[in-house]
Short mmCIF file of C-alpha atoms and ligand atoms in Angstrom, two decimals:
data_model
loop_
_atom_site.label_atom_id
_atom_site.label_comp_id
_atom_site.label_asym_id
_atom_site.label_seq_id
_atom_site.Cartn_x
_atom_site.Cartn_y
_atom_site.Cartn_z
CA MET A 1 -8.45 5.30 11.69
CA SER A 2 -10.77 2.32 12.48
CA GLY A 3 -13.87 4.34 14.07
CA LEU A 4 -13.92 6.54 11.15
CA LEU A 5 -14.04 3.97 8.88
CA ALA A 6 -16.61 2.49 10.57
CA GLY A 7 -19.02 5.66 10.89
CA VAL A 8 -18.45 6.43 6.87
CA LYS A 9 -19.44 2.49 6.15
CA LEU A 10 -22.54 3.26 8.28
CA ARG A 11 -23.29 6.34 6.56
CA GLU A 12 -23.20 4.34 3.15
CA ALA A 13 -25.54 1.60 4.32
CA GLY A 14 -28.09 4.44 4.97
CA ILE A 15 -27.56 4.46 8.90
CA GLU A 16 -27.53 7.82 9.98
CA SER A 17 -28.19 7.37 13.77
CA PHE A 18 -24.75 6.39 15.26
CA THR A 19 -22.37 8.50 17.66
CA ILE A 20 -18.46 8.16 17.44
CA PHE A 21 -17.30 8.53 20.93
CA GLU A 22 -13.76 9.98 20.89
CA LYS A 23 -12.04 10.45 24.40
CA THR A 24 -10.10 13.41 23.64
CA ASP A 25 -10.69 16.44 21.45
CA ASP A 26 -9.30 15.53 17.74
CA VAL A 27 -9.54 12.33 15.65
CA GLY A 28 -6.63 10.42 14.45
CA GLY A 29 -5.92 8.02 16.99
CA THR A 30 -2.15 6.64 17.53
CA TRP A 31 -1.53 9.99 14.73
CA ARG A 32 -2.66 12.19 17.53
CA GLU A 33 -1.15 10.59 20.39
CA ASN A 34 2.22 10.01 19.14
CA ARG A 35 3.96 12.97 18.45
CA TYR A 36 7.98 12.05 18.68
CA PRO A 37 10.32 13.37 16.01
CA GLY A 38 10.73 11.52 13.46
CA LEU A 39 7.39 9.43 13.86
CA SER A 40 6.55 8.17 10.70
CA CYS A 41 4.72 5.02 8.73
CA ASP A 42 6.61 1.87 8.10
CA VAL A 43 4.02 0.99 5.56
CA PRO A 44 4.31 3.04 2.34
CA SER A 45 1.84 5.91 2.19
CA HIS A 46 -0.03 5.04 -0.55
CA LEU A 47 -0.95 1.43 1.19
CA TYR A 48 -1.79 3.20 4.51
CA SER A 49 -4.27 4.92 3.36
CA TYR A 50 -8.18 4.19 2.98
CA SER A 51 -8.79 2.20 -0.34
CA PHE A 52 -11.34 4.41 -1.24
CA GLU A 53 -9.56 7.50 -0.55
CA PRO A 54 -6.38 7.68 -2.14
CA ASN A 55 -4.39 10.76 -1.36
CA PRO A 56 -1.99 11.43 -4.56
CA ASP A 57 -0.04 14.27 -2.37
CA TRP A 58 1.64 12.21 -0.05
CA THR A 59 4.92 13.51 0.31
CA HIS A 60 7.31 10.72 0.71
CA ARG A 61 7.19 6.75 0.43
CA TYR A 62 6.92 6.70 4.34
CA SER A 63 5.37 9.70 5.08
CA TYR A 64 5.42 11.33 8.50
CA GLY A 65 3.18 11.32 11.52
CA PRO A 66 2.23 15.19 11.10
CA GLU A 67 1.33 14.31 7.60
CA ILE A 68 -0.93 11.43 8.10
CA HIS A 69 -2.61 12.70 11.22
CA ALA A 70 -3.79 15.36 8.67
CA TYR A 71 -4.88 12.79 5.97
CA PHE A 72 -7.70 11.79 8.91
CA GLN A 73 -8.46 15.05 9.74
CA ARG A 74 -9.03 15.86 6.37
CA PHE A 75 -11.00 12.26 5.57
CA THR A 76 -13.32 13.28 8.95
CA ASP A 77 -14.23 16.47 7.35
CA LYS A 78 -14.75 14.92 3.87
CA TYR A 79 -17.25 12.13 5.02
CA ASP A 80 -18.40 15.03 7.17
CA LEU A 81 -18.40 12.79 10.05
CA ARG A 82 -17.70 15.70 13.16
CA PRO A 83 -21.59 16.10 13.68
CA HIS A 84 -21.64 12.37 14.62
CA ILE A 85 -18.72 12.69 16.94
CA ARG A 86 -18.64 13.32 20.32
CA PHE A 87 -15.54 14.75 21.11
CA GLY A 88 -14.39 14.35 24.92
CA ALA A 89 -16.37 11.45 26.00
CA GLU A 90 -14.71 8.46 27.11
CA ILE A 91 -16.28 5.39 27.48
CA VAL A 92 -15.72 3.61 30.67
CA GLU A 93 -18.54 0.97 30.87
CA ALA A 94 -20.35 -1.14 28.59
CA ALA A 95 -23.25 -3.21 29.61
CA TRP A 96 -26.04 -5.52 27.37
CA THR A 97 -29.02 -4.79 28.81
CA PRO A 98 -32.60 -6.48 27.37
CA GLU A 99 -33.26 -2.91 26.02
CA GLY A 100 -29.64 -3.20 24.03
CA TRP A 101 -26.40 -1.88 25.32
CA ARG A 102 -26.14 0.55 28.07
CA LEU A 103 -23.39 2.83 27.55
CA GLN A 104 -21.23 5.21 30.40
CA THR A 105 -18.81 8.04 29.87
CA ALA A 106 -16.16 8.34 32.44
CA ASP A 107 -18.89 12.20 32.68
CA GLY A 108 -21.10 9.89 34.27
CA GLU A 109 -23.48 10.51 30.86
CA THR A 110 -25.41 7.09 29.99
CA HIS A 111 -26.36 6.20 26.10
CA THR A 112 -28.09 3.26 24.84
CA ALA A 113 -27.15 1.30 21.45
CA ASP A 114 -28.34 -1.55 19.41
CA PHE A 115 -25.00 -2.49 18.28
CA VAL A 116 -21.55 -1.32 19.64
CA ILE A 117 -18.35 -1.11 17.52
CA SER A 118 -14.82 -1.17 19.32
CA ALA A 119 -12.11 0.63 17.28
CA SER A 120 -10.03 1.61 20.02
CA GLY A 121 -6.52 0.74 18.33
CA VAL A 122 -4.10 -1.97 19.55
CA LEU A 123 -0.79 0.47 20.84
CA HIS A 124 -2.92 2.68 22.35
CA HIS A 125 -1.52 2.24 26.77
CA PRO A 126 1.98 3.24 27.03
CA SER A 127 3.92 0.70 29.26
CA TYR A 128 6.37 2.27 31.55
CA PRO A 129 9.77 0.22 32.79
CA ASP A 130 9.25 -1.14 36.39
CA VAL A 131 12.48 0.78 37.26
CA GLU A 132 13.72 1.47 40.80
CA GLY A 133 13.80 5.60 41.24
CA LEU A 134 12.12 6.72 37.74
CA ASP A 135 9.63 8.80 39.42
CA SER A 136 12.86 10.64 40.81
CA PHE A 137 14.64 11.70 37.65
CA ALA A 138 15.15 15.69 37.88
CA GLY A 139 14.82 16.96 34.83
CA PRO A 140 11.71 15.43 31.79
CA CYS A 141 11.07 11.92 31.79
CA PHE A 142 8.32 11.12 29.50
CA HIS A 143 7.02 7.98 27.43
CA THR A 144 7.15 8.55 23.87
CA ALA A 145 3.32 8.70 23.43
CA ARG A 146 3.47 11.35 25.93
CA TRP A 147 5.19 13.81 24.14
CA PRO A 148 5.87 17.36 25.93
CA ASP A 149 5.33 20.11 24.11
CA GLY A 150 7.73 22.52 22.94
CA LEU A 151 10.63 20.46 24.66
CA ASP A 152 13.86 21.58 23.38
CA LEU A 153 16.77 18.42 22.83
CA ALA A 154 19.59 20.78 21.39
CA GLY A 155 22.73 20.32 23.10
CA LYS A 156 20.88 18.32 26.09
CA ARG A 157 22.28 14.85 27.40
CA VAL A 158 19.04 12.51 26.50
CA GLY A 159 18.80 8.54 27.28
CA ILE A 160 16.56 6.69 25.39
CA VAL A 161 15.22 3.58 27.21
CA GLY A 162 14.12 1.21 25.02
CA THR A 163 15.35 0.32 20.62
CA GLY A 164 11.67 -1.00 19.06
CA SER A 165 10.35 0.69 16.11
CA THR A 166 9.78 4.16 17.81
CA SER A 167 12.80 4.31 19.21
CA ILE A 168 14.55 3.62 16.19
CA GLN A 169 12.77 6.06 14.42
CA LEU A 170 13.80 8.68 17.38
CA ILE A 171 17.12 8.38 17.74
CA PRO A 172 18.65 10.23 14.32
CA GLN A 173 16.39 12.94 15.04
CA VAL A 174 17.58 13.25 18.51
CA GLN A 175 21.17 12.14 17.75
CA ARG A 176 21.07 15.46 15.52
CA LEU A 177 20.26 18.05 18.11
CA ALA A 178 21.65 16.38 21.79
CA SER A 179 24.89 16.84 22.72
CA SER A 180 24.94 13.51 23.78
CA LEU A 181 22.54 10.50 23.41
CA SER A 182 22.59 6.98 25.37
CA VAL A 183 20.79 4.25 24.06
CA PHE A 184 19.42 1.78 27.11
CA GLN A 185 18.82 -1.29 25.04
CA ARG A 186 17.92 -4.26 26.50
CA THR A 187 17.44 -6.30 23.19
CA ALA A 188 19.33 -5.67 20.07
CA GLN A 189 17.07 -5.61 17.01
CA TRP A 190 17.42 -6.71 13.17
CA VAL A 191 16.88 -3.76 11.38
CA PHE A 192 16.26 -3.79 7.47
CA ARG A 193 17.15 -0.80 5.30
CA VAL A 194 14.70 1.17 3.51
CA PRO A 195 15.57 4.47 1.78
CA ASN A 196 12.42 7.29 2.11
CA GLN A 197 11.98 8.73 -1.18
CA ARG A 198 10.36 12.03 -1.44
CA TYR A 199 8.02 12.23 -4.15
CA THR A 200 8.33 15.29 -6.77
CA GLU A 201 5.86 17.35 -7.73
CA ALA A 202 5.59 15.86 -11.09
CA GLN A 203 4.94 12.82 -9.38
CA GLN A 204 2.61 14.01 -7.23
CA ALA A 205 0.75 15.78 -10.28
CA ARG A 206 0.76 12.21 -11.88
CA LEU A 207 -1.23 10.59 -9.70
CA ARG A 208 -3.88 13.75 -8.93
CA ARG A 209 -4.43 13.60 -12.85
CA PHE A 210 -4.59 9.50 -13.27
CA PRO A 211 -6.59 8.56 -10.21
CA LEU A 212 -6.10 4.66 -12.28
CA LEU A 213 -2.28 5.04 -11.72
CA ASN A 214 -3.14 5.86 -7.43
CA ARG A 215 -5.07 2.85 -7.22
CA LEU A 216 -1.99 0.53 -9.44
CA VAL A 217 0.22 1.50 -6.52
CA TYR A 218 -1.74 0.93 -4.15
CA ALA A 219 -2.84 -2.95 -5.55
CA GLY A 220 1.21 -3.03 -5.84
CA TYR A 221 1.76 -2.19 -2.40
CA ALA A 222 -0.66 -4.15 -0.96
CA TRP A 223 1.13 -7.25 -3.30
CA LEU A 224 4.63 -6.88 -1.85
CA PHE A 225 3.27 -6.28 1.68
CA ARG A 226 1.39 -9.26 1.75
CA LEU A 227 3.75 -11.13 0.17
CA ILE A 228 6.30 -10.19 2.99
CA SER A 229 3.65 -10.58 5.96
CA SER A 230 3.38 -14.03 4.52
CA ALA A 231 6.67 -14.92 4.55
CA VAL A 232 6.64 -14.98 8.48
CA LEU A 233 5.06 -17.78 8.23
CA GLY A 234 7.58 -19.78 6.22
CA ASN A 235 8.53 -18.72 3.15
CA HIS A 236 11.96 -19.81 3.59
CA PHE A 237 13.26 -18.23 0.78
CA LEU A 238 11.50 -14.70 1.55
CA LEU A 239 12.93 -15.19 5.10
CA ASP A 240 16.47 -15.65 3.86
CA ARG A 241 16.45 -12.66 2.20
CA ILE A 242 15.25 -10.54 4.89
CA ALA A 243 17.90 -12.02 7.31
CA GLU A 244 20.12 -11.30 4.49
CA GLY A 245 19.29 -7.45 4.42
CA CYS A 246 19.28 -7.23 7.68
CA ARG A 247 23.03 -8.86 8.34
CA LYS A 248 24.08 -6.70 5.19
CA ASN A 249 22.78 -3.16 6.72
CA LEU A 250 24.37 -4.55 9.97
CA GLU A 251 27.81 -4.78 8.51
CA SER A 252 27.53 -0.93 7.63
CA VAL A 253 28.36 -0.37 10.98
CA ARG A 254 32.52 -0.17 11.18
CA ASP A 255 32.93 -0.64 14.68
CA PRO A 256 33.29 -4.37 15.36
CA GLU A 257 32.70 -3.51 19.25
CA LEU A 258 29.21 -1.53 18.04
CA ARG A 259 28.14 -3.98 15.60
CA ARG A 260 28.56 -7.32 18.13
CA LYS A 261 26.52 -4.91 20.59
CA LEU A 262 23.75 -4.53 17.81
CA THR A 263 24.13 -7.68 16.95
CA PRO A 264 20.65 -9.80 17.57
CA ASP A 265 20.56 -13.20 19.04
CA TYR A 266 17.53 -14.43 17.35
CA VAL A 267 16.26 -14.92 13.69
CA ALA A 268 15.17 -11.89 11.81
CA GLY A 269 11.02 -11.25 11.73
CA CYS A 270 10.66 -12.80 15.21
CA LYS A 271 10.06 -9.84 16.90
CA ARG A 272 7.94 -6.70 14.17
CA LEU A 273 10.97 -6.22 11.58
CA ILE A 274 12.43 -2.44 11.85
CA MET A 275 12.93 -0.85 8.56
CA SER A 276 15.00 2.49 8.60
CA PRO A 277 16.84 4.48 6.56
CA ASP A 278 19.33 5.97 9.02
CA PHE A 279 19.42 4.33 12.33
CA TYR A 280 22.71 2.67 11.92
CA SER A 281 24.25 5.86 10.33
CA ALA A 282 23.14 7.53 13.67
CA VAL A 283 24.69 5.48 16.09
CA GLN A 284 27.72 5.15 14.67
CA LYS A 285 28.01 9.01 15.64
CA ALA A 286 30.17 10.55 18.04
CA ASN A 287 28.02 11.33 20.43
CA VAL A 288 26.12 8.38 20.58
CA GLU A 289 26.21 5.55 23.07
CA ILE A 290 24.72 2.04 22.62
CA VAL A 291 24.62 0.71 26.46
CA THR A 292 24.00 -2.58 27.03
CA GLU A 293 24.53 -3.30 30.90
CA GLY A 294 21.03 -3.53 32.69
CA ILE A 295 19.63 -0.46 33.96
CA ALA A 296 19.80 -0.76 37.85
CA ARG A 297 18.45 2.31 38.96
CA VAL A 298 17.35 6.23 37.84
CA THR A 299 18.68 9.08 39.91
CA PRO A 300 17.67 12.54 39.99
CA ALA A 301 20.65 13.21 37.42
CA GLY A 302 20.79 10.00 35.34
CA VAL A 303 20.38 6.56 34.75
CA GLU A 304 22.88 3.66 37.14
CA THR A 305 23.65 0.60 35.16
CA ASP A 306 24.45 -2.83 36.76
CA ASP A 307 27.87 -2.31 36.38
CA GLY A 308 28.09 0.66 38.32
CA ARG A 309 28.19 3.52 35.91
CA HIS A 310 26.29 6.86 36.34
CA HIS A 311 25.00 7.99 32.89
CA GLU A 312 24.52 11.66 33.61
CA LEU A 313 21.19 12.54 31.83
CA ASP A 314 19.27 16.11 31.66
CA VAL A 315 16.18 14.18 29.41
CA LEU A 316 14.94 10.52 29.99
CA ILE A 317 12.58 9.13 27.26
CA LEU A 318 10.83 6.25 27.42
CA ALA A 319 10.58 4.26 24.49
CA THR A 320 9.23 1.49 25.97
CA GLY A 321 6.10 0.31 23.80
CA PHE A 322 2.99 -0.55 24.96
CA HIS A 323 -0.06 -2.77 26.56
CA ALA A 324 -0.80 -4.39 23.20
CA HIS A 325 -3.47 -6.72 24.72
CA SER A 326 -5.77 -4.17 26.16
CA TYR A 327 -7.98 -4.03 23.23
CA MET A 328 -10.87 -1.80 24.27
CA ARG A 329 -9.88 -2.39 28.15
CA PRO A 330 -9.85 -0.43 30.95
CA ILE A 331 -13.78 -0.45 29.27
CA LYS A 332 -15.43 -2.70 32.44
CA MET A 333 -17.67 -4.47 29.97
CA VAL A 334 -20.23 -7.18 30.83
CA GLY A 335 -22.03 -9.23 28.03
CA GLU A 336 -25.40 -11.47 28.52
CA ASN A 337 -26.12 -13.18 31.95
CA GLY A 338 -23.57 -10.78 33.53
CA VAL A 339 -20.22 -12.32 31.50
CA SER A 340 -17.54 -9.60 32.30
CA LEU A 341 -14.69 -9.39 29.30
CA GLU A 342 -12.24 -9.69 32.35
CA ASP A 343 -14.17 -13.25 32.67
CA ALA A 344 -14.48 -14.29 29.08
CA TRP A 345 -10.45 -13.12 28.61
CA ARG A 346 -8.84 -14.92 31.50
CA GLY A 347 -5.80 -16.76 30.22
CA GLY A 348 -5.87 -13.75 27.15
CA PRO A 349 -7.80 -12.38 24.90
CA ARG A 350 -9.77 -14.91 22.02
CA ALA A 351 -12.86 -13.56 19.77
CA TYR A 352 -14.71 -15.34 17.12
CA ARG A 353 -12.77 -14.08 13.51
CA THR A 354 -11.24 -11.18 15.72
CA VAL A 355 -14.22 -9.46 15.02
CA ALA A 356 -16.70 -11.06 17.98
CA LEU A 357 -17.36 -12.38 21.11
CA PRO A 358 -20.13 -15.50 22.54
CA ASP A 359 -21.82 -14.05 25.28
CA PHE A 360 -21.25 -9.94 23.91
CA PRO A 361 -24.46 -9.91 21.30
CA ASN A 362 -24.20 -7.15 18.96
CA PHE A 363 -21.06 -6.12 19.76
CA PHE A 364 -17.91 -6.21 17.19
CA MET A 365 -14.09 -5.52 16.79
CA LEU A 366 -12.13 -3.50 14.93
CA MET A 367 -8.15 -5.02 15.57
CA GLY A 368 -9.55 -7.48 17.68
CA PRO A 369 -7.70 -10.49 19.13
CA HIS A 370 -5.46 -12.05 16.37
CA SER A 371 -6.14 -9.30 13.95
CA PRO A 372 -3.54 -9.56 11.33
CA ILE A 373 -1.32 -6.68 12.78
CA GLY A 374 2.57 -7.72 11.30
CA ASN A 375 4.40 -5.47 9.22
CA TYR A 376 0.87 -4.63 6.73
CA SER A 377 -1.64 -1.96 6.54
CA LEU A 378 -3.95 -1.69 9.63
CA ILE A 379 -6.34 0.11 7.41
CA ASP A 380 -7.25 -2.73 4.73
CA ILE A 381 -7.19 -4.94 7.19
CA ALA A 382 -10.12 -2.90 9.40
CA GLU A 383 -11.74 -2.18 6.19
CA ARG A 384 -12.22 -6.34 5.52
CA GLN A 385 -13.38 -6.32 9.75
CA THR A 386 -15.93 -3.51 8.63
CA GLY A 387 -17.24 -5.11 5.60
CA PHE A 388 -17.81 -8.53 7.22
CA ILE A 389 -19.33 -6.47 10.42
CA MET A 390 -21.73 -4.36 8.32
CA GLN A 391 -23.19 -7.58 6.62
CA CYS A 392 -24.02 -8.56 10.13
CA ILE A 393 -25.68 -4.78 10.60
CA GLU A 394 -27.32 -4.95 7.57
CA ARG A 395 -29.33 -8.41 8.07
CA TRP A 396 -30.33 -7.16 11.50
CA CYS A 397 -31.52 -3.79 9.73
CA THR A 398 -34.10 -6.34 8.21
CA GLY A 399 -35.46 -7.49 11.19
CA GLU A 400 -33.78 -10.60 10.70
CA PHE A 401 -32.95 -10.95 14.02
CA GLU A 402 -32.89 -8.90 17.51
CA ARG A 403 -29.22 -9.54 18.71
CA ILE A 404 -26.45 -11.84 17.27
CA ALA A 405 -23.47 -13.12 18.82
CA PRO A 406 -21.25 -16.31 17.71
CA THR A 407 -21.84 -19.57 19.31
CA ALA A 408 -19.30 -20.40 21.82
CA GLU A 409 -18.37 -23.46 19.95
CA ALA A 410 -17.33 -21.97 16.77
CA THR A 411 -15.13 -19.27 18.78
CA ARG A 412 -13.21 -22.36 20.33
CA ALA A 413 -12.82 -24.11 17.40
CA PHE A 414 -11.44 -21.14 15.36
CA ASN A 415 -8.98 -20.15 18.56
CA GLN A 416 -8.42 -24.01 18.47
CA THR A 417 -7.25 -23.94 14.98
CA LEU A 418 -5.52 -20.79 15.42
CA GLU A 419 -3.29 -22.13 18.21
CA SER A 420 -2.57 -24.98 16.42
CA SER A 421 -0.93 -23.30 13.89
CA PHE A 422 1.53 -21.19 16.04
CA GLY A 423 4.14 -24.00 16.00
CA GLY A 424 7.03 -23.30 14.25
CA THR A 425 6.29 -19.96 13.48
CA ILE A 426 8.94 -17.41 13.32
CA TRP A 427 7.25 -15.54 16.28
CA VAL A 428 7.99 -18.30 18.56
CA SER A 429 11.47 -19.14 17.71
CA GLY A 430 12.83 -17.62 20.62
CA CYS A 431 12.81 -13.96 21.60
CA GLN A 432 10.32 -11.60 23.55
CA SER A 433 7.90 -9.68 21.98
CA TRP A 434 4.54 -7.60 21.85
CA TYR A 435 3.08 -9.91 20.06
CA LEU A 436 3.02 -12.54 22.77
CA ASP A 437 0.22 -12.24 24.87
CA GLU A 438 0.04 -13.86 28.74
CA SER A 439 -0.90 -17.27 27.59
CA GLY A 440 2.39 -17.18 25.67
CA LEU A 441 0.91 -17.60 22.22
CA PRO A 442 1.36 -14.69 19.58
CA ASN A 443 -1.81 -12.56 19.59
CA VAL A 444 -1.31 -12.43 15.80
CA TRP A 445 -3.00 -13.98 12.79
CA PRO A 446 -1.00 -17.17 11.66
CA PHE A 447 -2.01 -17.38 8.14
CA PRO A 448 -1.52 -16.02 4.72
CA TYR A 449 -3.71 -12.52 4.35
CA ALA A 450 -5.71 -14.43 1.45
CA GLU A 451 -7.36 -16.62 4.40
CA PHE A 452 -7.99 -13.52 6.31
CA GLN A 453 -10.09 -12.08 3.16
CA ARG A 454 -11.71 -15.21 2.82
CA GLN A 455 -12.56 -15.36 6.53
CA MET A 456 -14.22 -11.55 6.38
CA ARG A 457 -15.96 -11.90 3.02
CA ARG A 458 -18.92 -12.89 4.29
CA PRO A 459 -20.40 -14.29 7.83
CA ASP A 460 -21.13 -17.82 8.11
CA PHE A 461 -24.26 -17.23 10.02
CA SER A 462 -24.49 -20.91 10.92
CA GLU A 463 -21.79 -19.93 13.56
CA PHE A 464 -23.76 -17.24 14.99
CA ARG A 465 -26.55 -17.18 17.76
CA THR A 466 -29.32 -15.28 16.03
CA VAL A 467 -32.72 -14.54 18.24
P1 LIG B 1 8.09 -2.03 21.38
O1 LIG B 1 8.43 -2.47 20.01
O2 LIG B 1 7.15 -2.94 22.19
O3 LIG B 1 9.60 -1.84 22.22
C1 LIG B 1 10.08 -1.59 23.36
C2 LIG B 1 11.42 -1.13 23.47
O4 LIG B 1 11.53 -1.04 24.75
C3 LIG B 1 12.08 -2.63 23.49
O5 LIG B 1 13.08 -2.51 22.91
C4 LIG B 1 12.00 -3.16 24.79
O6 LIG B 1 13.50 -4.11 25.10
C5 LIG B 1 12.63 -1.94 25.50
N1 LIG B 1 11.79 -1.95 27.20
C6 LIG B 1 10.52 -2.41 27.29
N2 LIG B 1 10.66 -2.03 28.73
C7 LIG B 1 12.19 -2.12 29.37
C8 LIG B 1 12.50 -2.26 30.42
N3 LIG B 1 12.14 -1.98 31.42
N4 LIG B 1 14.02 -1.91 30.31
C9 LIG B 1 14.22 -1.84 29.14
N5 LIG B 1 14.14 -1.92 27.82
C10 LIG B 1 12.81 -1.84 28.04
O7 LIG B 1 7.46 -0.67 21.49
P2 LIG B 1 7.13 0.60 20.61
O8 LIG B 1 8.88 0.99 19.48
O9 LIG B 1 7.19 1.81 20.82
O10 LIG B 1 6.81 -0.21 18.94
C11 LIG B 1 5.24 -0.58 19.40
C12 LIG B 1 4.82 -0.97 17.97
O11 LIG B 1 4.81 -0.02 17.32
C13 LIG B 1 5.91 -1.25 16.65
O12 LIG B 1 6.23 -3.07 16.61
C14 LIG B 1 5.31 -1.37 15.39
O13 LIG B 1 3.79 -2.20 15.44
C15 LIG B 1 4.19 -0.05 16.56
N6 LIG B 1 4.86 1.31 15.62
C16 LIG B 1 4.94 1.52 14.27
C17 LIG B 1 5.45 2.47 13.57
C18 LIG B 1 5.53 2.45 12.60
O14 LIG B 1 5.96 3.44 11.82
N7 LIG B 1 4.06 1.90 11.94
C19 LIG B 1 6.69 3.38 14.49
C20 LIG B 1 6.48 3.04 15.78
C21 LIG B 1 5.80 1.57 16.42
P3 LIG B 1 12.86 -5.84 24.37
O15 LIG B 1 13.02 -5.72 23.53
O16 LIG B 1 14.16 -6.29 25.35
O17 LIG B 1 11.62 -6.35 25.28
#
């Protein structure tokens, strides 16, 4: 999503000499990788679109994965980006040299570039549970981001480990097919009920006919979702409404024992808020069991829990999330004066205003550390970051400087302000989540969206070292 965007914006600036490196054979990022049944985006599709590329034909308010993937494929063709993409080219090393960046692919090819933009996504590297015997399971056992082609779950005894956003989208689909479904839940989740409206032909035709209406829909959702994102920063009225909505949704679970199991012991919004139209109705079906005892070990025939019970399974699905703080790693990056990314990020990933790093000249990131990755459209965020980056590159094009990197002082000051702003936020109110990085601090944007907008509007060149 963000790499394609950068390509379009480079072209708009009249820059044709760029290459997008893609390790697989298709575009689409997370929407190519994730193919589990029920995959959808919990940001309304009219907002989860490029602002300059509305799609009147979205079929649902929250459209499904294949449709979103097709949107990015169409976008690639419409903007004629394919000639710029090198498919099957995984970058494994990036080193700054006196001649600029030297990139190396897994095949050993080398490329040079004046600028590098990392657009490698956030939730990209699957996290596997460290459970005894996992490799011994006799049936299919896989991470949700590695869904096997042609898997038939009909009549199977299925286990799902994890109850994050992925699992909660997947459970209703598996429940319909499987003979039994055991959900291994370590931590209960707050779930906000959001119906997924299907758009009629007439609604789609109206949006096709009146493009302004499309823009209004985008603006309306943007306003609403920025408001929701700001709620977690301490808008108690909104937070209370969200918590109330989640609690009311939970009350739809009739069996008190099941309701108890599904009741979280932390406040709604601490982990990423989950939206679902059908999770609670699915888990109340007779073929579903929520297992809250810990997993002791995996056996060839199933999962043994801490209470000694053996859950017989044919298929084991790991909905256990991602290594969210890898960013462009495992690429081995070395900046100026031999500074490695590993050294620069000892203690946790830190950046200048989410997009740049001192000692890494002419290098920028999309979705870098502390990008606002809550319940808002990452596409809008990438657009703002791209706008910032393009202003730097355009200055370089005029010959104003050869290299540009933020100063260490400005980066430190930015991060100190961030870190002092996390106290009292809902993310540190007493839960574990993938928002928290190795320093224990949330790796998210702790200010209102308007502040991100302001900081991305134009670079403050006094905070950069240019040579
Ligand atoms: P996640 O939110 O990190 O959830 C992982 C789940 O696995 C959690 O329930 C976790 O339990 C559990 N888990 C991890 N290791 C375990 C272990 N060893 N034993 C037992 N349980 C274990 O991952 P995700 O569901 O893939 O979602 C990640 C993010 O992807 C979401 O927050 C969202 O940003 C994004 N996403 C978005 C959409 C969308 O619609 N836009 C859809 C899917 C995903 P604990 O809670 O106890 O850690």
